[in-house]
Amino acid sequence: MTLASQPPSPTILILGGGLMGLAIAHQLARRGSDVTVLSRRRSEAAGFVAAGMLAPHAEGLSGDHLRLGQLSLERIPGWVAQIEADSGLACGLRPCGIVVPFATAAERDVYPTAAWGVALDRAGLERELPGIGPGWQAGLLFRQDGQIDNRRQLMRALERACVELGVRFQEGVEVLELLREDDRLQGVRVRDAAATLQVLPASSAVLCSGAWSAQLLPELPVFPVKGQMLSLLGPREALQRVIFGPGTYLVPREDGLLVVGATSEREAGFTEGLTPFGQRQLQAGIEALLPEASQWPPMERWWGFRPCTPDEGPVLGCSSLEGLWLATGHHRNGVLLAAITAELLGACLQPEGCSPEQQALLDGFRWDRFNS
Ligand SMILES: Cc1cc2nc3c(=O)[nH]c(=O)nc-3n(C[C@H](O)[C@H](O)[C@H](O)COP(=O)(O)OP(=O)(O)OC[C@H]3O[C@@H](n4cnc5c(N)ncnc54)[C@H](O)[C@@H]3O)c2cc1C
């Protein structure tokens, strides 16, 4: 009997148990679907690496990407409330506002999202960010942007919510190959933690393997952009807002932990580990943005891989293979975009499909938009 002649499995396979995989599995399970998450290595997910900024405006996004980010930002409080209710765990959402500092007012005024922010002069910067370095004369305050504690709270809450809703997890399972017949997904070939090879039949799956997505579907132009991070322990409440500087940002958690990010290394490929150069770059950023923080004790250092695309926007929706859906390429904004991604993919996989508005949004992020 071939795979195609087997009765179709009702299980939706989620290929990758990172942030997108968890967010989509959660949404599908809430709608009553039968979901299995195949996860190679939980700890390598960028969802456990990110700074957790919710920053469509501070990031200076534009066009469809800005619109997607704004829609996701609007949905985040409701999405977080669902996860918290389903898991019984807090997600660490903090609508604290983000300040982007500039050396001159002229630079501030040409920032792509300047129209959405409050213009600050030096006095305004000092009021919003006591202790800010002397090199900054202007700023934009985006009150609507914020942060969520993805590393310590959101990812765990999502995992728990999924388990509570009956999602099955296969940890240590690597998807090796997508099995197809006549351009239709038939299943996946996997290797489990004991190195046993197996075929899992499936007629529906979501490819959300982050920076590694092109290893499973080479036509996807998704590549890794490495980021190194560190954290410091400052006095509680020393910094109320996120500072989003050029090349470095400082994200204050409620308990005084200051998350510092991030390098952006396109040439590094999947090379693991910290580098002295990357860590010096972060240190220089701390000194320029908030000199007193250079004296705060370091806590942790870590790194990870952003899933990037040529236009830095995500790849969402259908693929060239019937039954295979895509949710990858979220680059620097996956935490921000998780809420809208889960909503859109959740709708794609329902029998009734997406609404016309959802389809219009998805059309801006098709996988083959780079080919024209
Ligand atoms: C340094 C850094 C800072 C960031 N800061 C922010 C921020 O402040 N705000 C923001 O919005 N975003 C931020 N991001 C981006 C965000 O973290 C990512 O966009 C998001 O995590 C992508 O989610 P994902 O599920 O696609 O990938 P991941 O979270 O990386 O998960 C992918 C998972 O797929 C699994 N996998 C891969 N291949 C296979 C396979 N063949 N079989 C089975 N499993 C597989 C991996 O093991 C991994 O667990 C940051 C990222 C980095 C690296």
GROMACS .gro file of C-alpha atoms and ligand atoms in nm:
model
  425
    1MET     CA    1   0.000   0.000   0.000
    2THR     CA    2   0.144   0.343  -0.090
    3LEU     CA    3   0.119   0.639   0.146
    4ALA     CA    4  -0.136   0.794  -0.089
    5SER     CA    5  -0.368   0.492  -0.064
    6GLN     CA    6  -0.381   0.508   0.317
    7PRO     CA    7  -0.684   0.684   0.469
    8PRO     CA    8  -0.593   1.052   0.527
    9SER     CA    9  -0.479   1.124   0.885
   10PRO     CA   10  -0.686   1.391   1.059
   11THR     CA   11  -0.377   1.500   1.254
   12ILE     CA   12  -0.218   1.830   1.160
   13LEU     CA   13   0.160   1.807   1.190
   14ILE     CA   14   0.349   2.115   1.308
   15LEU     CA   15   0.704   2.097   1.174
   16GLY     CA   16   0.908   2.285   1.437
   17GLY     CA   17   0.819   2.355   1.798
   18GLY     CA   18   0.950   2.712   1.823
   19LEU     CA   19   0.745   3.024   1.869
   20MET     CA   20   0.538   2.992   1.551
   21GLY     CA   21   0.486   2.619   1.599
   22LEU     CA   22   0.356   2.666   1.951
   23ALA     CA   23   0.142   2.969   1.866
   24ILE     CA   24  -0.020   2.790   1.569
   25ALA     CA   25  -0.063   2.459   1.756
   26HIS     CA   26  -0.236   2.650   2.036
   27GLN     CA   27  -0.475   2.825   1.798
   28LEU     CA   28  -0.556   2.503   1.611
   29ALA     CA   29  -0.616   2.311   1.932
   30ARG     CA   30  -0.849   2.587   2.055
   31ARG     CA   31  -1.052   2.528   1.738
   32GLY     CA   32  -1.073   2.156   1.812
   33SER     CA   33  -0.809   2.024   1.570
   34ASP     CA   34  -0.595   1.720   1.641
   35VAL     CA   35  -0.235   1.852   1.649
   36THR     CA   36   0.111   1.697   1.684
   37VAL     CA   37   0.423   1.913   1.715
   38LEU     CA   38   0.749   1.764   1.582
   39SER     CA   39   1.039   1.943   1.747
   40ARG     CA   40   1.407   1.878   1.681
   41ARG     CA   41   1.550   2.083   1.966
   42ARG     CA   42   1.336   2.303   2.186
   43SER     CA   43   1.632   2.502   2.317
   44GLU     CA   44   1.754   2.616   1.974
   45ALA     CA   45   1.430   2.803   1.897
   46ALA     CA   46   1.470   3.176   1.842
   47GLY     CA   47   1.158   3.208   2.057
   48PHE     CA   48   1.386   3.133   2.354
   49VAL     CA   49   1.647   3.383   2.230
   50ALA     CA   50   1.452   3.697   2.140
   51ALA     CA   51   1.435   4.016   2.342
   52GLY     CA   52   1.056   4.011   2.317
   53MET     CA   53   1.010   4.364   2.185
   54LEU     CA   54   0.670   4.432   2.031
   55ALA     CA   55   0.797   4.706   1.811
   56PRO     CA   56   0.643   4.766   1.466
   57HIS     CA   57   0.700   5.141   1.505
   58ALA     CA   58   1.038   5.140   1.683
   59GLU     CA   59   1.169   4.895   1.420
   60GLY     CA   60   1.073   5.146   1.149
   61LEU     CA   61   0.871   4.893   0.948
   62SER     CA   62   0.689   5.010   0.638
   63GLY     CA   63   0.419   4.904   0.388
   64ASP     CA   64   0.246   4.567   0.431
   65HIS     CA   65   0.498   4.467   0.695
   66LEU     CA   66   0.408   4.765   0.916
   67ARG     CA   67   0.038   4.694   0.869
   68LEU     CA   68   0.085   4.328   0.965
   69GLY     CA   69   0.285   4.435   1.270
   70GLN     CA   70   0.023   4.689   1.376
   71LEU     CA   71  -0.257   4.433   1.338
   72SER     CA   72  -0.061   4.184   1.546
   73LEU     CA   73   0.012   4.446   1.812
   74GLU     CA   74  -0.362   4.516   1.842
   75ARG     CA   75  -0.431   4.145   1.888
   76ILE     CA   76  -0.160   4.076   2.146
   77PRO     CA   77  -0.354   4.161   2.465
   78GLY     CA   78  -0.641   3.928   2.366
   79TRP     CA   79  -0.401   3.657   2.247
   80VAL     CA   80  -0.202   3.674   2.571
   81ALA     CA   81  -0.524   3.658   2.774
   82GLN     CA   82  -0.616   3.333   2.592
   83ILE     CA   83  -0.274   3.180   2.658
   84GLU     CA   84  -0.283   3.285   3.022
   85ALA     CA   85  -0.633   3.143   3.066
   86ASP     CA   86  -0.545   2.813   2.894
   87SER     CA   87  -0.213   2.769   3.074
   88GLY     CA   88  -0.270   2.931   3.413
   89LEU     CA   89   0.067   3.103   3.362
   90ALA     CA   90   0.152   3.471   3.314
   91CYS     CA   91   0.320   3.570   2.987
   92GLY     CA   92   0.498   3.886   3.109
   93LEU     CA   93   0.334   4.133   2.871
   94ARG     CA   94   0.453   4.487   2.949
   95PRO     CA   95   0.308   4.774   2.747
   96CYS     CA   96   0.594   5.000   2.850
   97GLY     CA   97   0.653   5.206   2.534
   98ILE     CA   98   0.976   5.218   2.335
   99VAL     CA   99   1.203   5.520   2.277
  100VAL     CA  100   1.422   5.546   1.966
  101PRO     CA  101   1.704   5.797   2.027
  102PHE     CA  102   1.875   5.996   1.748
  103ALA     CA  103   2.189   6.212   1.731
  104THR     CA  104   1.993   6.492   1.560
  105ALA     CA  105   1.635   6.610   1.517
  106ALA     CA  106   1.679   6.586   1.138
  107GLU     CA  107   1.743   6.210   1.166
  108ARG     CA  108   1.440   6.174   1.390
  109ASP     CA  109   1.211   6.351   1.146
  110VAL     CA  110   1.290   6.122   0.853
  111TYR     CA  111   1.242   5.798   1.049
  112PRO     CA  112   0.992   5.583   0.852
  113THR     CA  113   0.742   5.561   1.139
  114ALA     CA  114   0.796   5.915   1.278
  115ALA     CA  115   0.427   5.997   1.221
  116TRP     CA  116   0.325   5.733   1.481
  117GLY     CA  117   0.557   5.861   1.755
  118VAL     CA  118   0.587   6.153   1.995
  119ALA     CA  119   0.885   6.372   1.901
  120LEU     CA  120   1.126   6.426   2.191
  121ASP     CA  121   1.404   6.682   2.233
  122ARG     CA  122   1.699   6.630   2.470
  123ALA     CA  123   1.491   6.734   2.773
  124GLY     CA  124   1.216   6.492   2.669
  125LEU     CA  125   1.469   6.212   2.628
  126GLU     CA  126   1.608   6.277   2.977
  127ARG     CA  127   1.258   6.273   3.120
  128GLU     CA  128   1.166   5.942   2.954
  129LEU     CA  129   1.506   5.777   3.000
  130PRO     CA  130   1.691   5.914   3.303
  131GLY     CA  131   2.063   5.850   3.258
  132ILE     CA  132   2.058   5.830   2.877
  133GLY     CA  133   2.402   5.886   2.719
  134PRO     CA  134   2.508   6.238   2.611
  135GLY     CA  135   2.527   6.155   2.239
  136TRP     CA  136   2.150   6.166   2.182
  137GLN     CA  137   1.973   6.495   2.115
  138ALA     CA  138   1.632   6.379   1.990
  139GLY     CA  139   1.399   6.084   2.009
  140LEU     CA  140   1.070   5.925   1.918
  141LEU     CA  141   0.850   5.778   2.187
  142PHE     CA  142   0.622   5.501   2.065
  143ARG     CA  143   0.383   5.452   2.356
  144GLN     CA  144   0.194   5.177   2.170
  145ASP     CA  145   0.502   4.950   2.141
  146GLY     CA  146   0.607   4.728   2.430
  147GLN     CA  147   0.759   4.396   2.527
  148ILE     CA  148   0.680   4.045   2.646
  149ASP     CA  149   0.905   3.815   2.850
  150ASN     CA  150   0.934   3.547   2.583
  151ARG     CA  151   1.234   3.360   2.728
  152ARG     CA  152   1.112   3.317   3.083
  153GLN     CA  153   0.734   3.331   3.043
  154LEU     CA  154   0.562   3.336   2.702
  155MET     CA  155   0.723   3.021   2.557
  156ARG     CA  156   0.652   2.818   2.869
  157ALA     CA  157   0.296   2.945   2.893
  158LEU     CA  158   0.236   2.853   2.528
  159GLU     CA  159   0.379   2.504   2.582
  160ARG     CA  160   0.158   2.452   2.887
  161ALA     CA  161  -0.151   2.589   2.707
  162CYS     CA  162  -0.090   2.346   2.420
  163VAL     CA  163  -0.053   2.049   2.654
  164GLU     CA  164  -0.370   2.148   2.842
  165LEU     CA  165  -0.558   2.156   2.511
  166GLY     CA  166  -0.438   1.810   2.410
  167VAL     CA  167  -0.158   1.896   2.164
  168ARG     CA  168   0.094   1.610   2.141
  169PHE     CA  169   0.467   1.687   2.140
  170GLN     CA  170   0.741   1.470   1.991
  171GLU     CA  171   1.063   1.627   2.120
  172GLY     CA  172   1.398   1.531   1.970
  173VAL     CA  173   1.230   1.441   1.640
  174GLU     CA  174   1.387   1.583   1.327
  175VAL     CA  175   1.183   1.606   1.009
  176LEU     CA  176   1.415   1.486   0.732
  177GLU     CA  177   1.191   1.501   0.428
  178LEU     CA  178   0.848   1.607   0.307
  179LEU     CA  179   0.681   1.316   0.127
  180ARG     CA  180   0.473   1.412  -0.176
  181GLU     CA  181   0.275   1.259  -0.456
  182ASP     CA  182   0.140   1.468  -0.746
  183ASP     CA  183   0.223   1.793  -0.565
  184ARG     CA  184   0.025   1.685  -0.262
  185LEU     CA  185   0.168   1.632   0.084
  186GLN     CA  186   0.154   1.266   0.188
  187GLY     CA  187   0.352   1.280   0.511
  188VAL     CA  188   0.699   1.332   0.651
  189ARG     CA  189   1.002   1.115   0.711
  190VAL     CA  190   1.150   1.170   1.057
  191ARG     CA  191   1.438   1.057   1.276
  192ASP     CA  192   1.362   1.035   1.645
  193ALA     CA  193   1.594   1.087   1.942
  194ALA     CA  194   1.699   0.718   1.929
  195ALA     CA  195   1.796   0.765   1.559
  196THR     CA  196   1.504   0.549   1.444
  197LEU     CA  197   1.366   0.644   1.104
  198GLN     CA  198   0.990   0.655   1.057
  199VAL     CA  199   0.729   0.779   0.814
  200LEU     CA  200   0.438   0.979   0.956
  201PRO     CA  201   0.148   1.002   0.712
  202ALA     CA  202  -0.023   1.342   0.705
  203SER     CA  203  -0.238   1.536   0.465
  204SER     CA  204  -0.193   1.869   0.648
  205ALA     CA  205   0.118   2.022   0.799
  206VAL     CA  206   0.257   2.363   0.883
  207LEU     CA  207   0.622   2.427   0.806
  208CYS     CA  208   0.749   2.652   1.087
  209SER     CA  209   1.109   2.543   1.124
  210GLY     CA  210   1.244   2.896   1.167
  211ALA     CA  211   1.589   2.970   1.023
  212TRP     CA  212   1.615   2.604   0.915
  213SER     CA  213   1.300   2.609   0.697
  214ALA     CA  214   1.484   2.596   0.361
  215GLN     CA  215   1.650   2.269   0.464
  216LEU     CA  216   1.306   2.108   0.428
  217LEU     CA  217   1.180   2.313   0.133
  218PRO     CA  218   1.474   2.454  -0.065
  219GLU     CA  219   1.253   2.683  -0.277
  220LEU     CA  220   1.199   2.899   0.033
  221PRO     CA  221   1.447   3.189   0.042
  222VAL     CA  222   1.485   3.171   0.421
  223PHE     CA  223   1.833   3.210   0.571
  224PRO     CA  224   1.977   3.256   0.923
  225VAL     CA  225   2.083   3.590   1.068
  226LYS     CA  226   2.268   3.523   1.391
  227GLY     CA  227   2.210   3.742   1.695
  228GLN     CA  228   2.410   3.754   2.018
  229MET     CA  229   2.251   3.881   2.338
  230LEU     CA  230   2.334   3.938   2.705
  231SER     CA  231   2.157   4.042   3.022
  232LEU     CA  232   2.251   4.257   3.320
  233LEU     CA  233   2.090   4.297   3.660
  234GLY     CA  234   2.007   4.661   3.726
  235PRO     CA  235   1.814   4.830   4.004
  236ARG     CA  236   1.441   4.758   3.972
  237GLU     CA  237   1.263   5.035   3.781
  238ALA     CA  238   1.593   5.204   3.683
  239LEU     CA  239   1.462   5.210   3.327
  240GLN     CA  240   1.089   5.226   3.255
  241ARG     CA  241   1.091   5.213   2.876
  242VAL     CA  242   1.277   5.010   2.616
  243ILE     CA  243   1.562   5.204   2.447
  244PHE     CA  244   1.593   5.105   2.081
  245GLY     CA  245   1.929   5.240   1.966
  246PRO     CA  246   2.102   5.181   1.634
  247GLY     CA  247   2.257   4.834   1.662
  248THR     CA  248   2.177   4.787   2.032
  249TYR     CA  249   1.860   4.792   2.238
  250LEU     CA  250   1.797   4.772   2.613
  251VAL     CA  251   1.482   4.595   2.731
  252PRO     CA  252   1.405   4.634   3.103
  253ARG     CA  253   1.204   4.350   3.258
  254GLU     CA  254   0.990   4.424   3.561
  255ASP     CA  255   1.232   4.257   3.807
  256GLY     CA  256   1.536   4.466   3.706
  257LEU     CA  257   1.678   4.225   3.447
  258LEU     CA  258   1.802   4.427   3.150
  259VAL     CA  259   1.805   4.232   2.824
  260VAL     CA  260   2.061   4.369   2.579
  261GLY     CA  261   2.053   4.287   2.210
  262ALA     CA  262   2.155   4.217   1.952
  263THR     CA  263   2.416   4.162   1.689
  264SER     CA  264   2.295   4.102   1.335
  265GLU     CA  265   2.538   3.865   1.162
  266ARG     CA  266   2.439   3.763   0.811
  267GLU     CA  267   2.775   3.607   0.731
  268ALA     CA  268   2.777   3.375   1.034
  269GLY     CA  269   2.540   3.115   0.883
  270PHE     CA  270   2.461   2.857   1.151
  271THR     CA  271   2.794   2.905   1.333
  272GLU     CA  272   2.714   2.862   1.700
  273GLY     CA  273   2.859   3.047   1.999
  274LEU     CA  274   2.952   3.390   2.125
  275THR     CA  275   3.232   3.598   1.976
  276PRO     CA  276   3.449   3.862   2.147
  277PHE     CA  277   3.363   4.103   1.863
  278GLY     CA  278   2.988   4.055   1.906
  279GLN     CA  279   3.005   4.095   2.282
  280ARG     CA  280   3.222   4.411   2.250
  281GLN     CA  281   2.964   4.554   2.011
  282LEU     CA  282   2.689   4.507   2.270
  283GLN     CA  283   2.910   4.654   2.542
  284ALA     CA  284   2.975   4.965   2.330
  285GLY     CA  285   2.601   4.997   2.270
  286ILE     CA  286   2.529   4.985   2.645
  287GLU     CA  287   2.788   5.257   2.712
  288ALA     CA  288   2.642   5.484   2.443
  289LEU     CA  289   2.278   5.435   2.544
  290LEU     CA  290   2.288   5.413   2.925
  291PRO     CA  291   2.642   5.462   3.062
  292GLU     CA  292   2.553   5.366   3.422
  293ALA     CA  293   2.444   5.019   3.302
  294SER     CA  294   2.810   4.939   3.219
  295GLN     CA  295   2.854   4.896   3.596
  296TRP     CA  296   2.566   4.652   3.640
  297PRO     CA  297   2.654   4.284   3.693
  298PRO     CA  298   2.620   4.054   3.391
  299MET     CA  299   2.377   3.764   3.422
  300GLU     CA  300   2.366   3.555   3.101
  301ARG     CA  301   2.494   3.555   2.743
  302TRP     CA  302   2.330   3.366   2.458
  303TRP     CA  303   2.275   3.359   2.082
  304GLY     CA  304   2.032   3.236   1.819
  305PHE     CA  305   1.926   3.250   1.456
  306ARG     CA  306   1.659   3.477   1.308
  307PRO     CA  307   1.476   3.332   1.007
  308CYS     CA  308   1.528   3.603   0.744
  309THR     CA  309   1.402   3.649   0.385
  310PRO     CA  310   1.526   3.881   0.105
  311ASP     CA  311   1.272   4.155   0.197
  312GLU     CA  312   1.286   4.068   0.569
  313GLY     CA  313   0.911   3.998   0.574
  314PRO     CA  314   0.758   3.662   0.673
  315VAL     CA  315   0.636   3.387   0.442
  316LEU     CA  316   0.276   3.298   0.526
  317GLY     CA  317   0.000   3.081   0.385
  318CYS     CA  318  -0.003   2.820   0.110
  319SER     CA  319   0.303   2.654  -0.045
  320SER     CA  320   0.365   2.484  -0.379
  321LEU     CA  321   0.254   2.159  -0.215
  322GLU     CA  322  -0.115   2.106  -0.144
  323GLY     CA  323  -0.167   2.043   0.227
  324LEU     CA  324   0.158   2.212   0.332
  325TRP     CA  325   0.121   2.556   0.489
  326LEU     CA  326   0.399   2.804   0.564
  327ALA     CA  327   0.471   3.023   0.867
  328THR     CA  328   0.834   3.122   0.860
  329GLY     CA  329   1.080   3.402   0.779
  330HIS     CA  330   0.970   3.634   1.061
  331HIS     CA  331   1.328   3.761   1.103
  332ARG     CA  332   1.347   4.032   1.378
  333ASN     CA  333   0.975   4.050   1.445
  334GLY     CA  334   0.852   3.699   1.514
  335VAL     CA  335   0.745   3.769   1.871
  336LEU     CA  336   0.545   4.068   1.754
  337LEU     CA  337   0.395   3.875   1.462
  338ALA     CA  338   0.314   3.552   1.649
  339ALA     CA  339  -0.042   3.660   1.733
  340ILE     CA  340  -0.147   3.746   1.378
  341THR     CA  341   0.044   3.449   1.233
  342ALA     CA  342  -0.141   3.209   1.461
  343GLU     CA  343  -0.473   3.367   1.370
  344LEU     CA  344  -0.408   3.354   0.994
  345LEU     CA  345  -0.269   3.000   0.987
  346GLY     CA  346  -0.542   2.885   1.224
  347ALA     CA  347  -0.796   3.012   0.971
  348CYS     CA  348  -0.615   2.858   0.668
  349LEU     CA  349  -0.639   2.513   0.826
  350GLN     CA  350  -1.010   2.528   0.905
  351PRO     CA  351  -1.253   2.367   0.656
  352GLU     CA  352  -1.415   2.707   0.593
  353GLY     CA  353  -1.072   2.866   0.523
  354CYS     CA  354  -0.973   3.233   0.553
  355SER     CA  355  -1.198   3.534   0.527
  356PRO     CA  356  -1.141   3.766   0.227
  357GLU     CA  357  -0.964   4.016   0.458
  358GLN     CA  358  -0.734   3.744   0.592
  359GLN     CA  359  -0.661   3.621   0.238
  360ALA     CA  360  -0.575   3.978   0.130
  361LEU     CA  361  -0.326   4.002   0.414
  362LEU     CA  362  -0.175   3.663   0.330
  363ASP     CA  363  -0.137   3.762  -0.035
  364GLY     CA  364   0.124   4.022   0.065
  365PHE     CA  365   0.341   3.750   0.222
  366ARG     CA  366   0.328   3.467  -0.035
  367TRP     CA  367   0.636   3.246  -0.055
  368ASP     CA  368   0.681   3.313  -0.430
  369ARG     CA  369   0.670   3.696  -0.413
  370PHE     CA  370   1.049   3.708  -0.452
  371ASN     CA  371   1.038   3.544  -0.794
  372SER     CA  372   0.870   3.829  -0.983
  373LIG     C1  373   1.883   3.764   1.887
  373LIG     C2  374   1.736   3.770   1.850
  373LIG     C3  375   1.657   3.871   1.901
  373LIG     C4  376   1.523   3.879   1.863
  373LIG     N1  377   1.444   3.978   1.919
  373LIG     C5  378   1.314   3.988   1.882
  373LIG     C6  379   1.231   4.087   1.939
  373LIG     O1  380   1.273   4.163   2.027
  373LIG     N2  381   1.103   4.096   1.896
  373LIG     C7  382   1.051   4.013   1.801
  373LIG     O2  383   0.935   4.029   1.763
  373LIG     N3  384   1.127   3.913   1.748
  373LIG     C8  385   1.257   3.900   1.787
  373LIG     N4  386   1.334   3.801   1.733
  373LIG     C9  387   1.279   3.717   1.627
  373LIG    C10  388   1.199   3.597   1.677
  373LIG     O3  389   1.266   3.534   1.783
  373LIG    C11  390   1.182   3.499   1.559
  373LIG     O4  391   1.130   3.567   1.447
  373LIG    C12  392   1.085   3.386   1.598
  373LIG     O5  393   1.128   3.321   1.715
  373LIG    C13  394   1.076   3.287   1.485
  373LIG     O6  395   0.994   3.181   1.528
  373LIG     P1  396   0.994   3.041   1.455
  373LIG     O7  397   0.901   2.954   1.524
  373LIG     O8  398   0.980   3.066   1.307
  373LIG     O9  399   1.145   2.990   1.473
  373LIG     P2  400   1.211   2.933   1.604
  373LIG    O10  401   1.154   2.997   1.726
  373LIG    O11  402   1.358   2.943   1.582
  373LIG    O12  403   1.170   2.779   1.606
  373LIG    C14  404   1.206   2.691   1.502
  373LIG    C15  405   1.208   2.550   1.562
  373LIG    O13  406   1.206   2.458   1.454
  373LIG    C16  407   1.282   2.347   1.491
  373LIG     N5  408   1.327   2.278   1.370
  373LIG    C17  409   1.405   2.327   1.271
  373LIG     N6  410   1.422   2.234   1.175
  373LIG    C18  411   1.351   2.125   1.214
  373LIG    C19  412   1.331   1.997   1.157
  373LIG     N7  413   1.386   1.963   1.040
  373LIG     N8  414   1.255   1.908   1.225
  373LIG    C20  415   1.199   1.940   1.344
  373LIG     N9  416   1.216   2.061   1.402
  373LIG    C21  417   1.291   2.152   1.338
  373LIG    C22  418   1.399   2.403   1.569
  373LIG    O14  419   1.452   2.304   1.655
  373LIG    C23  420   1.334   2.519   1.644
  373LIG    O15  421   1.299   2.479   1.774
  373LIG    C24  422   1.468   3.786   1.772
  373LIG    C25  423   1.547   3.680   1.726
  373LIG    C26  424   1.679   3.671   1.765
  373LIG    C27  425   1.762   3.556   1.716
   0.00000   0.00000   0.00000
